[in-house]
Coordinates of C-alpha atoms in Angstrom, one line a residue:
M1045 CA 20.9 7.9 -4.2
L1046 CA 20.9 8.5 -8.0
T1047 CA 22.7 11.7 -9.1
K1048 CA 23.8 13.2 -12.3
V1049 CA 27.6 12.8 -12.4
N1050 CA 28.7 13.6 -15.9
V1051 CA 27.6 15.5 -19.1
K1052 CA 26.7 12.3 -20.8
W1053 CA 24.0 11.5 -18.3
K1054 CA 21.1 12.6 -20.5
E1055 CA 22.0 9.7 -22.9
D1056 CA 22.1 7.1 -20.1
A1057 CA 19.5 4.4 -20.0
V1058 CA 18.7 4.9 -16.3
S1059 CA 18.3 8.6 -16.9
H1060 CA 15.7 8.0 -19.6
F1061 CA 14.0 5.5 -17.2
M1062 CA 13.9 7.9 -14.3
T1063 CA 13.3 11.3 -16.0
E1064 CA 10.2 12.9 -14.5
L1065 CA 9.1 9.4 -13.4
I1066 CA 7.6 10.3 -10.0
D1067 CA 4.6 12.6 -9.7
Y1068 CA 4.6 13.9 -6.1
A1069 CA 1.4 12.9 -4.3
G1070 CA 2.4 13.9 -0.7
L1071 CA -1.2 14.8 0.2
F1072 CA -2.3 11.3 -0.2
P1073 CA -2.0 8.2 2.1
P1074 CA 0.0 6.8 3.6
A1075 CA 2.0 10.1 3.9
A1076 CA -1.2 12.2 4.0
L1077 CA 0.7 15.4 4.6
S1078 CA -0.8 18.8 5.1
L1079 CA -0.8 21.1 2.0
T1080 CA 1.8 23.3 3.7
E1081 CA 4.1 20.3 4.4
A1082 CA 3.7 18.8 0.9
I1083 CA 4.3 22.2 -0.8
K1084 CA 7.4 22.7 1.3
N1085 CA 8.7 19.3 0.2
Y1086 CA 7.9 20.0 -3.5
H1087 CA 9.7 23.3 -3.3
S1088 CA 12.7 21.6 -1.8
Y1089 CA 12.7 18.8 -4.5
I1090 CA 12.5 21.2 -7.5
H1091 CA 15.6 23.0 -6.1
G1092 CA 17.5 19.8 -5.4
P1093 CA 19.9 17.8 -7.5
N1094 CA 17.3 15.1 -8.3
S1095 CA 14.7 17.5 -9.6
W1096 CA 15.0 15.9 -13.0
M1097 CA 13.2 12.8 -11.7
L1098 CA 10.3 14.8 -10.4
G1099 CA 7.0 15.2 -12.2
P1100 CA 4.1 17.5 -11.3
F1101 CA 2.5 18.0 -7.8
V1102 CA -0.7 15.9 -7.6
L1103 CA -3.6 17.9 -6.2
P1104 CA -7.4 17.4 -5.9
A1105 CA -9.2 20.1 -7.8
S1106 CA -11.1 20.9 -4.6
R1107 CA -7.9 22.2 -3.1
L1108 CA -6.8 24.5 -6.0
G1109 CA -8.2 27.5 -4.0
E1110 CA -5.8 26.8 -1.2
L1111 CA -2.7 27.4 -3.3
E1112 CA -2.7 31.3 -3.3
P1113 CA -0.6 31.7 -0.1
F1114 CA 2.3 29.7 -1.7
R1115 CA 2.5 31.8 -4.8
E1116 CA 5.7 33.6 -3.8
Q1117 CA 7.6 30.3 -3.4
F1118 CA 7.6 29.7 -7.1
N1119 CA 8.7 31.5 -10.3
D1120 CA 9.0 31.0 -14.0
Q1121 CA 12.3 29.1 -13.5
Y1122 CA 11.0 26.9 -10.7
P1123 CA 7.2 26.7 -11.3
L1124 CA 4.5 24.8 -9.4
R1125 CA 3.6 22.1 -11.9
L1126 CA 0.3 20.5 -11.2
S1127 CA -1.6 17.3 -12.1
V1128 CA -5.1 18.0 -11.0
I1129 CA -7.6 15.3 -10.0
L1130 CA -11.2 16.3 -10.8
N1131 CA -14.1 15.3 -8.6
N1132 CA -15.9 12.1 -9.4
S1133 CA -19.4 13.6 -9.7
W1134 CA -18.9 14.3 -13.4
K1135 CA -19.7 18.0 -12.8
F1136 CA -16.5 19.9 -13.5
E1137 CA -17.5 23.6 -13.9
A1138 CA -16.4 24.6 -10.4
D1139 CA -13.1 22.6 -10.8
L1140 CA -12.3 24.3 -14.1
M1141 CA -13.1 27.7 -12.7
D1142 CA -10.6 27.0 -9.9
A1143 CA -8.0 25.8 -12.4
Q1144 CA -8.4 29.1 -14.3
H1145 CA -8.1 31.1 -11.1
F1146 CA -4.9 29.2 -10.2
L1147 CA -3.4 30.0 -13.7
E1148 CA -4.3 33.7 -13.4
T1149 CA -2.9 33.9 -9.9
Y1150 CA 0.4 32.1 -10.6
K1151 CA 0.9 33.2 -14.2
N1152 CA 4.4 31.9 -15.2
A1153 CA 5.0 30.6 -11.8
G1154 CA 2.6 27.7 -12.2
C1155 CA 1.0 25.4 -14.8
I1156 CA -1.4 22.5 -15.1
E1157 CA 0.3 19.7 -17.0
A1158 CA -2.5 17.1 -16.8
I1159 CA -6.0 16.5 -15.6
E1160 CA -6.9 13.2 -14.0
V1161 CA -10.5 12.0 -14.2
P1162 CA -11.9 9.0 -12.3
L1163 CA -14.3 7.4 -14.8
P1164 CA -17.6 6.3 -13.3
S1165 CA -18.7 2.7 -13.6
Q1166 CA -21.2 3.6 -16.2
V1167 CA -19.6 5.8 -18.9
D1168 CA -20.5 6.1 -22.5
F1169 CA -19.1 7.9 -25.6
A1170 CA -21.3 10.9 -25.1
C1171 CA -19.7 11.4 -21.6
L1172 CA -16.2 11.4 -23.1
E1173 CA -17.2 13.8 -25.8
E1174 CA -18.5 16.2 -23.2
L1175 CA -15.4 15.8 -21.2
D1176 CA -13.3 16.5 -24.3
K1177 CA -15.3 19.7 -24.9
Q1178 CA -15.1 21.0 -21.3
I1179 CA -11.4 20.3 -20.8
A1180 CA -10.0 21.5 -24.0
C1181 CA -6.7 22.9 -22.8
Y1182 CA -5.2 20.0 -20.9
R1183 CA -3.9 16.5 -21.3
I1184 CA -6.3 14.0 -19.7
F1185 CA -5.7 10.7 -18.0
C1186 CA -8.8 8.7 -17.2
E1187 CA -8.6 6.4 -14.1
I1188 CA -10.2 3.1 -14.9
T1189 CA -11.4 0.4 -12.6
G1190 CA -13.6 -2.7 -12.8
T1191 CA -13.7 -6.2 -14.2
N1192 CA -11.7 -7.1 -17.3
E1193 CA -14.9 -6.7 -19.3
Q1194 CA -15.5 -3.3 -17.9
L1195 CA -11.9 -2.3 -18.3
L1196 CA -11.9 -3.3 -22.0
A1197 CA -15.1 -1.3 -22.6
K1198 CA -13.5 1.8 -21.1
L1199 CA -10.3 1.3 -23.1
D1200 CA -12.3 0.9 -26.3
L1201 CA -14.2 4.1 -25.6
I1202 CA -11.0 6.1 -24.9
Q1203 CA -9.4 4.7 -28.1
K1204 CA -12.6 5.8 -29.9
I1205 CA -12.5 9.4 -28.5
N1206 CA -8.9 9.7 -29.4
K1207 CA -9.8 9.3 -33.1
I1208 CA -11.8 12.6 -33.0
S1209 CA -10.1 14.5 -30.2
S1210 CA -7.5 17.2 -30.8
R1211 CA -5.3 15.6 -28.1
S1212 CA -4.8 12.1 -26.8
F1213 CA -6.6 10.8 -23.7
G1214 CA -4.5 8.5 -21.6
I1215 CA -5.1 5.9 -18.9
K1216 CA -4.4 6.0 -15.2
Y1217 CA -4.3 2.7 -13.3
R1218 CA -4.1 2.1 -9.5
M1219 CA -1.3 -0.3 -8.4
G1220 CA -2.0 -0.3 -4.7
G1221 CA -3.1 1.5 -1.6
I1222 CA -3.2 1.3 2.2
T1223 CA -4.9 -2.1 2.4
S1224 CA -4.1 -5.4 0.6
N1225 CA -7.4 -5.5 -1.4
M1226 CA -6.3 -2.3 -3.2
F1227 CA -3.4 -4.1 -4.9
P1228 CA -4.2 -5.6 -8.3
S1229 CA -2.8 -9.1 -9.0
E1230 CA 0.0 -9.4 -11.5
K1231 CA -2.5 -10.9 -13.9
Q1232 CA -4.8 -7.9 -13.6
A1233 CA -1.9 -5.4 -14.0
A1234 CA -0.5 -7.3 -17.0
F1235 CA -3.9 -7.3 -18.6
V1236 CA -4.2 -3.5 -18.3
I1237 CA -0.6 -2.8 -19.5
H1238 CA -1.0 -5.1 -22.5
E1239 CA -4.5 -4.0 -23.6
T1240 CA -3.6 -0.3 -23.1
K1241 CA -0.6 -0.7 -25.4
Q1242 CA -2.6 -2.6 -27.9
R1243 CA -4.9 0.5 -28.3
G1244 CA -2.1 3.0 -28.6
L1245 CA -2.9 4.8 -25.3
A1246 CA -0.5 6.4 -22.9
L1247 CA -0.5 4.9 -19.4
K1248 CA 0.3 6.3 -16.0
F1249 CA 0.1 4.6 -12.6
T1250 CA -0.6 5.6 -9.1
A1251 CA -0.3 4.3 -5.5
G1252 CA 1.6 1.3 -4.1
L1253 CA 4.9 1.8 -6.0
H1254 CA 7.2 3.0 -3.2
H1255 CA 9.8 0.3 -3.8
P1256 CA 11.8 -0.5 -6.9
I1257 CA 11.4 -4.3 -6.8
R1258 CA 8.3 -6.4 -5.9
Q1259 CA 8.4 -7.4 -2.2
Y1260 CA 6.1 -8.6 0.6
R1261 CA 5.3 -5.7 3.0
K1262 CA 3.9 -6.4 6.5
E1263 CA 2.3 -2.9 6.7
V1264 CA -0.2 -3.9 4.0
E1265 CA 0.0 -7.7 4.4
T1266 CA 0.6 -8.4 0.8
F1267 CA 3.1 -8.1 -2.0
M1268 CA 3.7 -4.6 -3.3
H1269 CA 4.5 -4.1 -7.0
G1270 CA 7.9 -2.7 -7.8
F1271 CA 8.2 0.4 -9.9
V1272 CA 11.2 -1.1 -11.7
N1273 CA 9.1 -4.2 -12.5
V1274 CA 6.1 -2.2 -13.6
F1275 CA 8.0 0.2 -15.9
T1276 CA 10.4 -2.4 -17.2
A1277 CA 7.3 -4.5 -18.2
S1278 CA 5.7 -1.5 -19.8
I1279 CA 8.8 -0.6 -21.7
M1280 CA 9.2 -4.2 -22.9
V1281 CA 5.6 -4.4 -24.1
Y1282 CA 6.0 -1.1 -26.0
C1283 CA 9.4 -1.9 -27.5
R1284 CA 9.4 -5.7 -27.8
S1285 CA 5.6 -6.5 -27.9
V1286 CA 6.0 -9.1 -25.2
N1287 CA 2.8 -11.0 -24.3
K1288 CA 0.8 -11.0 -21.1
A1289 CA 2.5 -14.0 -19.7
T1290 CA 5.9 -12.3 -20.0
I1291 CA 4.5 -9.1 -18.5
Q1292 CA 3.3 -11.2 -15.5
E1293 CA 6.8 -12.8 -15.1
I1294 CA 8.4 -9.3 -15.0
L1295 CA 5.9 -8.0 -12.5
L1296 CA 6.4 -11.1 -10.3
D1297 CA 10.2 -11.0 -10.3
E1298 CA 11.6 -10.4 -6.8
N1299 CA 15.2 -10.9 -7.8
S1300 CA 16.7 -7.5 -8.5
T1301 CA 19.7 -9.1 -10.3
N1302 CA 17.5 -10.0 -13.2
F1303 CA 17.2 -6.3 -13.9
S1304 CA 20.3 -4.5 -15.2
F1305 CA 21.2 -1.0 -16.4
T1306 CA 24.3 -0.2 -18.4
T1307 CA 25.0 3.2 -19.9
D1308 CA 23.1 2.4 -23.0
T1309 CA 20.7 -0.4 -22.1
L1310 CA 18.1 -1.8 -19.7
S1311 CA 17.7 -5.6 -19.6
W1312 CA 15.5 -8.1 -17.9
R1313 CA 16.9 -11.6 -18.3
N1314 CA 17.4 -12.0 -22.0
L1315 CA 15.2 -9.0 -23.1
I1316 CA 17.1 -5.8 -23.8
V1317 CA 16.1 -2.3 -24.8
S1318 CA 18.3 0.6 -25.7
S1319 CA 18.5 4.0 -24.0
S1320 CA 16.7 5.6 -27.0
E1321 CA 14.0 3.0 -26.9
I1322 CA 13.4 3.6 -23.2
N1323 CA 13.1 7.3 -23.9
H1324 CA 10.6 6.7 -26.7
A1325 CA 8.5 4.3 -24.5
R1326 CA 8.5 6.8 -21.7
N1327 CA 7.4 9.7 -24.0
F1328 CA 4.6 7.8 -25.7
F1329 CA 3.4 5.0 -23.4
A1330 CA 4.8 4.6 -19.9
A1331 CA 4.3 8.1 -18.6
S1332 CA 4.9 8.3 -14.8
Y1333 CA 3.5 7.2 -11.5
G1334 CA 2.1 9.0 -8.5
S1335 CA 3.8 8.5 -5.1
C1336 CA 3.4 10.1 -1.7
S1337 CA 7.1 9.8 -1.3
F1338 CA 9.8 11.2 -3.6
D1339 CA 12.7 10.1 -1.4
E1340 CA 12.0 6.5 -0.7
P1341 CA 11.8 5.2 -4.3
R1342 CA 14.9 6.9 -5.4
E1343 CA 17.0 6.0 -2.3
E1344 CA 16.0 2.3 -2.5
L1345 CA 16.8 2.2 -6.2
G1346 CA 20.2 3.7 -5.6
E1347 CA 21.0 0.9 -3.1
L1348 CA 20.4 -1.9 -5.7
A1349 CA 23.4 -3.5 -7.4
I1350 CA 21.7 -3.3 -10.9
F1351 CA 23.9 -0.6 -12.4
H1352 CA 26.9 -1.4 -14.6
G1353 CA 29.0 1.4 -16.1
E1354 CA 29.4 5.1 -15.5
G1355 CA 26.6 7.4 -14.7
V1356 CA 25.4 6.2 -11.3
R1357 CA 27.1 6.4 -7.9

């Protein structure tokens, strides 16, 4: 398991790669925990030595009203940080009222860091303008689906709204699920990563990224994308402007030895980025990913022989 082991850790490449990488989505399949169990886990994680890898708790807006009993478990030093998924009916008034009630109840012991919005198949600029007006206080990530043509249309709309919005809308893209048909091909994923970067949009992922390196999994009867593959590809496209073919190669790579961390670099084959470049890419492009497990990804990453130099044990 990865742990901080010296005062220079904050400058290490793997630290910049992993900092707040995993948004905890324990309520969602395949874990599908109860809210009590998921909150208990999150409370444990934020008090643990690996809390620096943890992002916000992912919660459907419809369940914001259930958080009041857990208020005393959090405080201003260890708050309940949320990424809230709005309903997909495009009527957000009740969701936003519940969000305000959560903030008033938790005060400094809780915050909403992002709003996630599933975009409908038919969405236009007026819809995004209204969304921008209604949700003025939060960072927004729009989940996009559809054919390449539909994806491009949505990316163009979001790029357009960012030109007039006071904050930047980002993209959320689904990398898997509980059945094989929910996993995008490497070609589809590479297309989204490349086109999102081309438009200067931030990108976060969700689902299917339990394992660091791409591998075939019997439980879903397909190949699951690796989060090291996905974020290495995203960082390389941001820092090195690699093309879609190279992104696909990185996503398809099942050989963990092709990926390497030193104290100051991340490399895939002959492509290398520095620690500071990783940090920049993570801050402005490759945001995070939602996972129903916080332990499994970290533990499997720690078992790989891809680390060279001090900082990891």
